Amino acid sequence: MAIQVTLDRLLQERGMTLTELSERMGITLANLSVLKTNKARAIRFSTLESLCRELDCQPGDLLAYDASDAAPDS
Amino acid sequence: MQPYRAARALRVLIILITLAYFVVWVTGTIVLLGGPAVKLLAAPESADWKFALPIEVEMPDSQAALGTRWSAGQIEITDVRGSVRLPIPAMSWGLFGLLWTYLAMTFALMLLFLHHLRGVLHRTRDGAPFHPDNAGRLRLLGLLALALALLQSVAGFLASLAVSRGLADSGIRVPTGIHVDETQVMFGLVLLTLAEVFRRGAELEHEQSLVV
């Protein structure tokens, strides 16, 4: 997937664990792990809002685009 | 539909299917164990225990004089059909063996069908109707329905061949062609179609689970 979620970098910078973040957000650890390991297919705006609020960041800080991983045009 | 009603309908369905499973299991056990017992222990001339063959015979057309409240006249009785029942003690062991095998296979297919149908309902009750297991089970249910139709066709064909020679002089007609139960075949095809729908549903559910 070309869109990468840089959650682990932000967690390290904030000195927060994934478990702590999941408790603050009210989202399951399993779902956050899907996000952290870049297995997610989509993210809801509500989840993005919650992440930005708890990590005190902008959406652009969380998401990165890697052109080399982009799917070819059909 | 109210969620409560759907849950209750599901529970009732599970109870009915489970009941059907045990009825088939008990009936099958009694028939499959009782048949050989009757063959071994009953007197050869006994006509109390009969086995119904999976065929339908046609009786010759007949006429009868009948007085009705309106007038006296002739009535014609046509298209009379019936079944053939053979006394078990008088049957040859070869024929009995074939019929017993047919019954055993029928009961086994029915039990497998009900077992997997219960599996589908239990997954649905657990909140995961579009699980890949259910797609697999529905495909198996479709194949079992088609297998049952095939088994009945083959058994009916073989039984008609066995019986037609014996009834040749009686005027009773035994259709010897291969007859396929179209309703059962369509039922099997519907289940196979549903299996593909559920397989796609499982894929969509998996995609949905990856939306955070």
PDB file of C-alpha atoms in Angstrom:
ATOM      1  CA  MET A   1       0.000   0.000   0.000  1.00  0.00           C
ATOM      2  CA  ALA A   2       1.472   3.364  -1.024  1.00  0.00           C
ATOM      3  CA  ILE A   3       0.024   5.211   1.995  1.00  0.00           C
ATOM      4  CA  GLN A   4       2.144   4.501   5.064  1.00  0.00           C
ATOM      5  CA  VAL A   5       1.064   5.233   8.630  1.00  0.00           C
ATOM      6  CA  THR A   6       3.971   6.561  10.690  1.00  0.00           C
ATOM      7  CA  LEU A   7       2.330   5.739  14.006  1.00  0.00           C
ATOM      8  CA  ASP A   8       5.313   3.994  15.578  1.00  0.00           C
ATOM      9  CA  ARG A   9       7.554   7.053  15.001  1.00  0.00           C
ATOM     10  CA  LEU A  10       5.010   9.376  16.608  1.00  0.00           C
ATOM     11  CA  LEU A  11       4.482   7.023  19.559  1.00  0.00           C
ATOM     12  CA  GLN A  12       8.235   6.922  20.133  1.00  0.00           C
ATOM     13  CA  GLU A  13       8.470  10.734  20.001  1.00  0.00           C
ATOM     14  CA  ARG A  14       5.586  11.116  22.460  1.00  0.00           C
ATOM     15  CA  GLY A  15       6.922   8.351  24.740  1.00  0.00           C
ATOM     16  CA  MET A  16       3.602   6.522  24.527  1.00  0.00           C
ATOM     17  CA  THR A  17       2.831   2.832  24.076  1.00  0.00           C
ATOM     18  CA  LEU A  18       0.253   1.442  21.662  1.00  0.00           C
ATOM     19  CA  THR A  19      -1.745   0.058  24.589  1.00  0.00           C
ATOM     20  CA  GLU A  20      -1.878   3.459  26.240  1.00  0.00           C
ATOM     21  CA  LEU A  21      -2.983   5.103  23.003  1.00  0.00           C
ATOM     22  CA  SER A  22      -5.712   2.490  22.429  1.00  0.00           C
ATOM     23  CA  GLU A  23      -7.070   3.102  25.944  1.00  0.00           C
ATOM     24  CA  ARG A  24      -7.083   6.873  25.444  1.00  0.00           C
ATOM     25  CA  MET A  25      -8.784   6.575  22.060  1.00  0.00           C
ATOM     26  CA  GLY A  26     -11.287   3.876  23.085  1.00  0.00           C
ATOM     27  CA  ILE A  27     -10.273   1.737  20.154  1.00  0.00           C
ATOM     28  CA  THR A  28      -9.162  -1.882  20.407  1.00  0.00           C
ATOM     29  CA  LEU A  29      -5.466  -2.725  20.454  1.00  0.00           C
ATOM     30  CA  ALA A  30      -6.063  -5.129  17.566  1.00  0.00           C
ATOM     31  CA  ASN A  31      -7.411  -2.333  15.361  1.00  0.00           C
ATOM     32  CA  LEU A  32      -4.543  -0.030  16.243  1.00  0.00           C
ATOM     33  CA  SER A  33      -2.085  -2.818  15.434  1.00  0.00           C
ATOM     34  CA  VAL A  34      -3.710  -3.167  12.000  1.00  0.00           C
ATOM     35  CA  LEU A  35      -3.053   0.548  11.515  1.00  0.00           C
ATOM     36  CA  LYS A  36       0.509   0.468  12.891  1.00  0.00           C
ATOM     37  CA  THR A  37       1.563  -2.477  10.727  1.00  0.00           C
ATOM     38  CA  ASN A  38       0.153  -0.810   7.580  1.00  0.00           C
ATOM     39  CA  LYS A  39      -2.402  -3.572   7.006  1.00  0.00           C
ATOM     40  CA  ALA A  40      -5.355  -1.184   7.135  1.00  0.00           C
ATOM     41  CA  ARG A  41      -7.276  -0.594   3.906  1.00  0.00           C
ATOM     42  CA  ALA A  42      -8.969   2.596   5.033  1.00  0.00           C
ATOM     43  CA  ILE A  43      -9.204   4.914   8.026  1.00  0.00           C
ATOM     44  CA  ARG A  44     -12.307   6.727   9.250  1.00  0.00           C
ATOM     45  CA  PHE A  45     -12.120  10.465   9.777  1.00  0.00           C
ATOM     46  CA  SER A  46     -13.302   9.923  13.355  1.00  0.00           C
ATOM     47  CA  THR A  47     -10.305   7.651  13.993  1.00  0.00           C
ATOM     48  CA  LEU A  48      -7.948  10.141  12.322  1.00  0.00           C
ATOM     49  CA  GLU A  49      -9.391  12.945  14.451  1.00  0.00           C
ATOM     50  CA  SER A  50      -8.934  10.868  17.606  1.00  0.00           C
ATOM     51  CA  LEU A  51      -5.327  10.033  16.688  1.00  0.00           C
ATOM     52  CA  CYS A  52      -4.476  13.677  15.994  1.00  0.00           C
ATOM     53  CA  ARG A  53      -6.070  14.724  19.270  1.00  0.00           C
ATOM     54  CA  GLU A  54      -4.240  12.163  21.420  1.00  0.00           C
ATOM     55  CA  LEU A  55      -0.896  12.514  19.650  1.00  0.00           C
ATOM     56  CA  ASP A  56      -1.216  16.285  19.249  1.00  0.00           C
ATOM     57  CA  CYS A  57      -0.325  16.198  15.580  1.00  0.00           C
ATOM     58  CA  GLN A  58      -1.658  16.931  12.097  1.00  0.00           C
ATOM     59  CA  PRO A  59      -2.971  14.251   9.688  1.00  0.00           C
ATOM     60  CA  GLY A  60       0.053  14.878   7.496  1.00  0.00           C
ATOM     61  CA  ASP A  61       2.326  13.888  10.372  1.00  0.00           C
ATOM     62  CA  LEU A  62       0.662  10.506  10.522  1.00  0.00           C
ATOM     63  CA  LEU A  63       0.436   9.645   6.839  1.00  0.00           C
ATOM     64  CA  ALA A  64       3.155   9.385   4.220  1.00  0.00           C
ATOM     65  CA  TYR A  65       2.951   8.536   0.544  1.00  0.00           C
ATOM     66  CA  ASP A  66       5.501   6.145  -0.952  1.00  0.00           C
ATOM     67  CA  ALA A  67       5.241   6.258  -4.764  1.00  0.00           C
ATOM     68  CA  SER A  68       7.295   3.083  -5.187  1.00  0.00           C
ATOM     69  CA  ASP A  69       4.541   1.096  -3.440  1.00  0.00           C
ATOM     70  CA  ALA A  70       1.749   2.630  -5.510  1.00  0.00           C
ATOM     71  CA  ALA A  71      -0.559   0.133  -7.303  1.00  0.00           C
ATOM     72  CA  PRO A  72      -0.323   0.319 -11.136  1.00  0.00           C
ATOM     73  CA  ASP A  73      -3.189   2.054 -13.002  1.00  0.00           C
ATOM     74  CA  SER A  74      -5.758  -0.487 -14.240  1.00  0.00           C
TER      75      SER A  74
ATOM     76  CA  MET B   1     -36.796  -6.033  11.022  1.00  0.00           C
ATOM     77  CA  GLN B   2     -36.379  -5.701  14.793  1.00  0.00           C
ATOM     78  CA  PRO B   3     -33.094  -7.250  16.007  1.00  0.00           C
ATOM     79  CA  TYR B   4     -34.986  -9.174  18.723  1.00  0.00           C
ATOM     80  CA  ARG B   5     -37.219 -10.899  16.145  1.00  0.00           C
ATOM     81  CA  ALA B   6     -34.287 -11.916  13.983  1.00  0.00           C
ATOM     82  CA  ALA B   7     -32.516 -13.438  16.999  1.00  0.00           C
ATOM     83  CA  ARG B   8     -35.637 -15.375  18.045  1.00  0.00           C
ATOM     84  CA  ALA B   9     -36.224 -16.696  14.523  1.00  0.00           C
ATOM     85  CA  LEU B  10     -32.621 -17.871  14.441  1.00  0.00           C
ATOM     86  CA  ARG B  11     -32.966 -19.653  17.786  1.00  0.00           C
ATOM     87  CA  VAL B  12     -36.160 -21.382  16.638  1.00  0.00           C
ATOM     88  CA  LEU B  13     -34.473 -22.437  13.414  1.00  0.00           C
ATOM     89  CA  ILE B  14     -31.507 -23.887  15.318  1.00  0.00           C
ATOM     90  CA  ILE B  15     -33.881 -25.863  17.548  1.00  0.00           C
ATOM     91  CA  LEU B  16     -35.837 -27.209  14.554  1.00  0.00           C
ATOM     92  CA  ILE B  17     -32.721 -28.209  12.612  1.00  0.00           C
ATOM     93  CA  THR B  18     -31.199 -29.840  15.691  1.00  0.00           C
ATOM     94  CA  LEU B  19     -34.442 -31.736  16.270  1.00  0.00           C
ATOM     95  CA  ALA B  20     -34.512 -32.857  12.631  1.00  0.00           C
ATOM     96  CA  TYR B  21     -30.899 -34.027  12.952  1.00  0.00           C
ATOM     97  CA  PHE B  22     -31.665 -36.245  15.914  1.00  0.00           C
ATOM     98  CA  VAL B  23     -34.875 -37.574  14.380  1.00  0.00           C
ATOM     99  CA  VAL B  24     -32.978 -38.596  11.227  1.00  0.00           C
ATOM    100  CA  TRP B  25     -30.202 -40.076  13.368  1.00  0.00           C
ATOM    101  CA  VAL B  26     -32.596 -42.149  15.469  1.00  0.00           C
ATOM    102  CA  THR B  27     -34.763 -43.188  12.495  1.00  0.00           C
ATOM    103  CA  GLY B  28     -31.701 -44.153  10.486  1.00  0.00           C
ATOM    104  CA  THR B  29     -30.292 -46.217  13.328  1.00  0.00           C
ATOM    105  CA  ILE B  30     -33.591 -48.055  13.842  1.00  0.00           C
ATOM    106  CA  VAL B  31     -34.080 -48.731  10.121  1.00  0.00           C
ATOM    107  CA  LEU B  32     -30.486 -49.746   9.386  1.00  0.00           C
ATOM    108  CA  LEU B  33     -30.237 -52.056  12.410  1.00  0.00           C
ATOM    109  CA  GLY B  34     -33.832 -53.254  12.247  1.00  0.00           C
ATOM    110  CA  GLY B  35     -33.738 -54.232   8.587  1.00  0.00           C
ATOM    111  CA  PRO B  36     -31.072 -56.937   8.932  1.00  0.00           C
ATOM    112  CA  ALA B  37     -32.712 -58.125  12.168  1.00  0.00           C
ATOM    113  CA  VAL B  38     -36.033 -58.587  10.363  1.00  0.00           C
ATOM    114  CA  LYS B  39     -34.287 -60.342   7.463  1.00  0.00           C
ATOM    115  CA  LEU B  40     -32.572 -62.756   9.833  1.00  0.00           C
ATOM    116  CA  LEU B  41     -35.305 -63.408  12.369  1.00  0.00           C
ATOM    117  CA  ALA B  42     -38.675 -63.064  10.606  1.00  0.00           C
ATOM    118  CA  ALA B  43     -40.317 -66.049   8.938  1.00  0.00           C
ATOM    119  CA  PRO B  44     -39.746 -66.075   5.140  1.00  0.00           C
ATOM    120  CA  GLU B  45     -43.469 -66.038   4.424  1.00  0.00           C
ATOM    121  CA  SER B  46     -44.064 -63.070   6.740  1.00  0.00           C
ATOM    122  CA  ALA B  47     -45.483 -60.055   4.932  1.00  0.00           C
ATOM    123  CA  ASP B  48     -45.514 -57.720   7.946  1.00  0.00           C
ATOM    124  CA  TRP B  49     -42.220 -55.996   7.181  1.00  0.00           C
ATOM    125  CA  LYS B  50     -41.997 -54.369   3.783  1.00  0.00           C
ATOM    126  CA  PHE B  51     -39.486 -52.170   2.085  1.00  0.00           C
ATOM    127  CA  ALA B  52     -40.753 -49.408  -0.225  1.00  0.00           C
ATOM    128  CA  LEU B  53     -38.727 -49.133  -3.422  1.00  0.00           C
ATOM    129  CA  PRO B  54     -37.775 -45.641  -4.685  1.00  0.00           C
ATOM    130  CA  ILE B  55     -39.950 -45.959  -7.799  1.00  0.00           C
ATOM    131  CA  GLU B  56     -43.470 -45.140  -8.882  1.00  0.00           C
ATOM    132  CA  VAL B  57     -45.486 -47.588 -10.973  1.00  0.00           C
ATOM    133  CA  GLU B  58     -48.487 -46.896 -13.197  1.00  0.00           C
ATOM    134  CA  MET B  59     -51.619 -48.991 -12.946  1.00  0.00           C
ATOM    135  CA  PRO B  60     -53.563 -49.799 -16.149  1.00  0.00           C
ATOM    136  CA  ASP B  61     -56.565 -47.641 -16.931  1.00  0.00           C
ATOM    137  CA  SER B  62     -59.828 -49.189 -15.806  1.00  0.00           C
ATOM    138  CA  GLN B  63     -63.545 -48.545 -16.052  1.00  0.00           C
ATOM    139  CA  ALA B  64     -66.327 -49.166 -13.635  1.00  0.00           C
ATOM    140  CA  ALA B  65     -70.083 -48.850 -13.666  1.00  0.00           C
ATOM    141  CA  LEU B  66     -71.111 -46.394 -11.053  1.00  0.00           C
ATOM    142  CA  GLY B  67     -74.496 -45.060 -10.045  1.00  0.00           C
ATOM    143  CA  THR B  68     -74.337 -41.484  -8.808  1.00  0.00           C
ATOM    144  CA  ARG B  69     -77.069 -39.297  -7.327  1.00  0.00           C
ATOM    145  CA  TRP B  70     -77.359 -37.611 -10.699  1.00  0.00           C
ATOM    146  CA  SER B  71     -77.363 -40.608 -13.020  1.00  0.00           C
ATOM    147  CA  ALA B  72     -75.983 -44.060 -13.627  1.00  0.00           C
ATOM    148  CA  GLY B  73     -73.018 -44.229 -15.942  1.00  0.00           C
ATOM    149  CA  GLN B  74     -69.531 -45.380 -16.653  1.00  0.00           C
ATOM    150  CA  ILE B  75     -66.570 -43.743 -15.004  1.00  0.00           C
ATOM    151  CA  GLU B  76     -63.047 -44.057 -16.184  1.00  0.00           C
ATOM    152  CA  ILE B  77     -60.161 -44.328 -13.771  1.00  0.00           C
ATOM    153  CA  THR B  78     -56.913 -43.220 -15.356  1.00  0.00           C
ATOM    154  CA  ASP B  79     -53.352 -42.185 -14.396  1.00  0.00           C
ATOM    155  CA  VAL B  80     -53.344 -44.269 -11.256  1.00  0.00           C
ATOM    156  CA  ARG B  81     -49.897 -44.415  -9.695  1.00  0.00           C
ATOM    157  CA  GLY B  82     -48.580 -46.413  -6.795  1.00  0.00           C
ATOM    158  CA  SER B  83     -45.483 -47.557  -4.991  1.00  0.00           C
ATOM    159  CA  VAL B  84     -43.956 -51.009  -4.748  1.00  0.00           C
ATOM    160  CA  ARG B  85     -43.313 -52.576  -1.367  1.00  0.00           C
ATOM    161  CA  LEU B  86     -41.390 -55.821  -1.137  1.00  0.00           C
ATOM    162  CA  PRO B  87     -41.577 -58.087   1.928  1.00  0.00           C
ATOM    163  CA  ILE B  88     -38.131 -58.015   3.528  1.00  0.00           C
ATOM    164  CA  PRO B  89     -37.994 -61.696   4.647  1.00  0.00           C
ATOM    165  CA  ALA B  90     -38.780 -62.919   1.113  1.00  0.00           C
ATOM    166  CA  MET B  91     -36.133 -60.735  -0.551  1.00  0.00           C
ATOM    167  CA  SER B  92     -32.885 -62.191  -1.800  1.00  0.00           C
ATOM    168  CA  TRP B  93     -29.839 -61.183   0.251  1.00  0.00           C
ATOM    169  CA  GLY B  94     -28.324 -59.479  -2.791  1.00  0.00           C
ATOM    170  CA  LEU B  95     -31.352 -57.248  -3.329  1.00  0.00           C
ATOM    171  CA  PHE B  96     -31.643 -56.599   0.406  1.00  0.00           C
ATOM    172  CA  GLY B  97     -27.957 -55.600   0.506  1.00  0.00           C
ATOM    173  CA  LEU B  98     -28.429 -53.126  -2.336  1.00  0.00           C
ATOM    174  CA  LEU B  99     -31.500 -51.584  -0.756  1.00  0.00           C
ATOM    175  CA  TRP B 100     -29.802 -51.390   2.656  1.00  0.00           C
ATOM    176  CA  THR B 101     -26.793 -49.644   1.062  1.00  0.00           C
ATOM    177  CA  TYR B 102     -29.116 -47.163  -0.667  1.00  0.00           C
ATOM    178  CA  LEU B 103     -30.830 -46.406   2.660  1.00  0.00           C
ATOM    179  CA  ALA B 104     -27.506 -46.067   4.509  1.00  0.00           C
ATOM    180  CA  MET B 105     -26.186 -43.619   1.909  1.00  0.00           C
ATOM    181  CA  THR B 106     -29.412 -41.608   2.001  1.00  0.00           C
ATOM    182  CA  PHE B 107     -29.355 -41.328   5.794  1.00  0.00           C
ATOM    183  CA  ALA B 108     -25.643 -40.449   5.766  1.00  0.00           C
ATOM    184  CA  LEU B 109     -26.178 -37.670   3.210  1.00  0.00           C
ATOM    185  CA  MET B 110     -29.152 -36.312   5.162  1.00  0.00           C
ATOM    186  CA  LEU B 111     -27.187 -36.322   8.433  1.00  0.00           C
ATOM    187  CA  LEU B 112     -24.224 -34.578   6.804  1.00  0.00           C
ATOM    188  CA  PHE B 113     -26.599 -32.010   5.312  1.00  0.00           C
ATOM    189  CA  LEU B 114     -28.258 -31.247   8.642  1.00  0.00           C
ATOM    190  CA  HIS B 115     -24.910 -31.215  10.485  1.00  0.00           C
ATOM    191  CA  HIS B 116     -23.461 -28.561   8.176  1.00  0.00           C
ATOM    192  CA  LEU B 117     -26.708 -26.595   8.137  1.00  0.00           C
ATOM    193  CA  ARG B 118     -26.444 -26.418  11.938  1.00  0.00           C
ATOM    194  CA  GLY B 119     -22.878 -25.187  11.506  1.00  0.00           C
ATOM    195  CA  VAL B 120     -24.068 -22.335   9.289  1.00  0.00           C
ATOM    196  CA  LEU B 121     -26.717 -21.335  11.834  1.00  0.00           C
ATOM    197  CA  HIS B 122     -24.278 -21.480  14.768  1.00  0.00           C
ATOM    198  CA  ARG B 123     -21.818 -19.191  12.968  1.00  0.00           C
ATOM    199  CA  THR B 124     -24.665 -16.821  12.212  1.00  0.00           C
ATOM    200  CA  ARG B 125     -25.797 -16.905  15.850  1.00  0.00           C
ATOM    201  CA  ASP B 126     -22.213 -16.093  16.891  1.00  0.00           C
ATOM    202  CA  GLY B 127     -22.378 -12.935  14.779  1.00  0.00           C
ATOM    203  CA  ALA B 128     -20.248 -14.036  11.814  1.00  0.00           C
ATOM    204  CA  PRO B 129     -22.631 -15.136   9.034  1.00  0.00           C
ATOM    205  CA  PHE B 130     -20.239 -14.126   6.271  1.00  0.00           C
ATOM    206  CA  HIS B 131     -17.381 -16.253   7.549  1.00  0.00           C
ATOM    207  CA  PRO B 132     -15.396 -18.216   4.917  1.00  0.00           C
ATOM    208  CA  ASP B 133     -16.450 -21.421   6.763  1.00  0.00           C
ATOM    209  CA  ASN B 134     -20.099 -20.659   5.982  1.00  0.00           C
ATOM    210  CA  ALA B 135     -19.331 -20.162   2.307  1.00  0.00           C
ATOM    211  CA  GLY B 136     -17.606 -23.554   2.294  1.00  0.00           C
ATOM    212  CA  ARG B 137     -20.508 -25.169   4.163  1.00  0.00           C
ATOM    213  CA  LEU B 138     -23.103 -23.759   1.758  1.00  0.00           C
ATOM    214  CA  ARG B 139     -21.129 -25.118  -1.177  1.00  0.00           C
ATOM    215  CA  LEU B 140     -21.013 -28.516   0.519  1.00  0.00           C
ATOM    216  CA  LEU B 141     -24.774 -28.317   1.196  1.00  0.00           C
ATOM    217  CA  GLY B 142     -25.382 -27.635  -2.490  1.00  0.00           C
ATOM    218  CA  LEU B 143     -23.224 -30.588  -3.510  1.00  0.00           C
ATOM    219  CA  LEU B 144     -24.974 -32.840  -0.959  1.00  0.00           C
ATOM    220  CA  ALA B 145     -28.387 -31.855  -2.324  1.00  0.00           C
ATOM    221  CA  LEU B 146     -27.222 -32.698  -5.848  1.00  0.00           C
ATOM    222  CA  ALA B 147     -25.686 -35.956  -4.602  1.00  0.00           C
ATOM    223  CA  LEU B 148     -28.998 -36.928  -2.976  1.00  0.00           C
ATOM    224  CA  ALA B 149     -30.849 -36.223  -6.237  1.00  0.00           C
ATOM    225  CA  LEU B 150     -28.303 -38.337  -8.151  1.00  0.00           C
ATOM    226  CA  LEU B 151     -28.500 -41.182  -5.618  1.00  0.00           C
ATOM    227  CA  GLN B 152     -32.294 -41.254  -5.830  1.00  0.00           C
ATOM    228  CA  SER B 153     -32.179 -41.208  -9.641  1.00  0.00           C
ATOM    229  CA  VAL B 154     -29.697 -44.079  -9.820  1.00  0.00           C
ATOM    230  CA  ALA B 155     -31.506 -46.093  -7.126  1.00  0.00           C
ATOM    231  CA  GLY B 156     -34.856 -45.540  -8.825  1.00  0.00           C
ATOM    232  CA  PHE B 157     -33.448 -46.596 -12.197  1.00  0.00           C
ATOM    233  CA  LEU B 158     -31.876 -49.788 -10.799  1.00  0.00           C
ATOM    234  CA  ALA B 159     -35.004 -50.616  -8.774  1.00  0.00           C
ATOM    235  CA  SER B 160     -37.237 -50.149 -11.827  1.00  0.00           C
ATOM    236  CA  LEU B 161     -35.026 -52.499 -13.852  1.00  0.00           C
ATOM    237  CA  ALA B 162     -35.182 -55.110 -11.073  1.00  0.00           C
ATOM    238  CA  VAL B 163     -38.954 -54.877 -10.690  1.00  0.00           C
ATOM    239  CA  SER B 164     -40.138 -54.419 -14.301  1.00  0.00           C
ATOM    240  CA  ARG B 165     -39.306 -57.976 -15.300  1.00  0.00           C
ATOM    241  CA  GLY B 166     -41.297 -59.412 -12.395  1.00  0.00           C
ATOM    242  CA  LEU B 167     -44.321 -57.224 -13.152  1.00  0.00           C
ATOM    243  CA  ALA B 168     -44.221 -57.709 -16.929  1.00  0.00           C
ATOM    244  CA  ASP B 169     -47.337 -59.919 -17.106  1.00  0.00           C
ATOM    245  CA  SER B 170     -49.376 -58.009 -14.547  1.00  0.00           C
ATOM    246  CA  GLY B 171     -50.249 -55.036 -16.751  1.00  0.00           C
ATOM    247  CA  ILE B 172     -48.558 -52.695 -14.288  1.00  0.00           C
ATOM    248  CA  ARG B 173     -46.197 -50.331 -16.066  1.00  0.00           C
ATOM    249  CA  VAL B 174     -42.824 -49.615 -14.507  1.00  0.00           C
ATOM    250  CA  PRO B 175     -41.145 -46.532 -16.004  1.00  0.00           C
ATOM    251  CA  THR B 176     -37.535 -47.601 -16.506  1.00  0.00           C
ATOM    252  CA  GLY B 177     -36.000 -44.322 -17.667  1.00  0.00           C
ATOM    253  CA  ILE B 178     -33.755 -42.225 -15.423  1.00  0.00           C
ATOM    254  CA  HIS B 179     -35.914 -39.743 -13.575  1.00  0.00           C
ATOM    255  CA  VAL B 180     -34.297 -36.688 -11.996  1.00  0.00           C
ATOM    256  CA  ASP B 181     -36.054 -34.708  -9.289  1.00  0.00           C
ATOM    257  CA  GLU B 182     -35.867 -31.227 -10.820  1.00  0.00           C
ATOM    258  CA  THR B 183     -36.897 -29.523  -7.591  1.00  0.00           C
ATOM    259  CA  GLN B 184     -34.006 -31.088  -5.720  1.00  0.00           C
ATOM    260  CA  VAL B 185     -31.545 -30.186  -8.478  1.00  0.00           C
ATOM    261  CA  MET B 186     -32.742 -26.573  -8.441  1.00  0.00           C
ATOM    262  CA  PHE B 187     -32.437 -26.542  -4.653  1.00  0.00           C
ATOM    263  CA  GLY B 188     -28.820 -27.707  -4.948  1.00  0.00           C
ATOM    264  CA  LEU B 189     -28.067 -25.049  -7.561  1.00  0.00           C
ATOM    265  CA  VAL B 190     -29.624 -22.331  -5.373  1.00  0.00           C
ATOM    266  CA  LEU B 191     -27.392 -23.410  -2.478  1.00  0.00           C
ATOM    267  CA  LEU B 192     -24.305 -23.323  -4.702  1.00  0.00           C
ATOM    268  CA  THR B 193     -25.272 -19.825  -5.826  1.00  0.00           C
ATOM    269  CA  LEU B 194     -25.712 -18.722  -2.213  1.00  0.00           C
ATOM    270  CA  ALA B 195     -22.277 -20.172  -1.450  1.00  0.00           C
ATOM    271  CA  GLU B 196     -20.707 -17.813  -3.986  1.00  0.00           C
ATOM    272  CA  VAL B 197     -22.690 -14.884  -2.562  1.00  0.00           C
ATOM    273  CA  PHE B 198     -21.453 -15.755   0.944  1.00  0.00           C
ATOM    274  CA  ARG B 199     -17.886 -16.147  -0.306  1.00  0.00           C
ATOM    275  CA  ARG B 200     -18.011 -12.609  -1.688  1.00  0.00           C
ATOM    276  CA  GLY B 201     -19.654 -11.499   1.549  1.00  0.00           C
ATOM    277  CA  ALA B 202     -16.742 -12.991   3.514  1.00  0.00           C
ATOM    278  CA  GLU B 203     -14.293 -11.078   1.320  1.00  0.00           C
ATOM    279  CA  LEU B 204     -16.199  -7.820   1.866  1.00  0.00           C
ATOM    280  CA  GLU B 205     -16.357  -8.462   5.610  1.00  0.00           C
ATOM    281  CA  HIS B 206     -12.617  -9.068   5.680  1.00  0.00           C
ATOM    282  CA  GLU B 207     -12.073  -5.772   3.820  1.00  0.00           C
ATOM    283  CA  GLN B 208     -14.388  -4.052   6.297  1.00  0.00           C
ATOM    284  CA  SER B 209     -12.416  -5.453   9.228  1.00  0.00           C
ATOM    285  CA  LEU B 210      -9.366  -3.667   7.841  1.00  0.00           C
ATOM    286  CA  VAL B 211     -11.102  -0.279   8.045  1.00  0.00           C
ATOM    287  CA  VAL B 212      -9.946   1.338  11.294  1.00  0.00           C
TER     288      VAL B 212
END
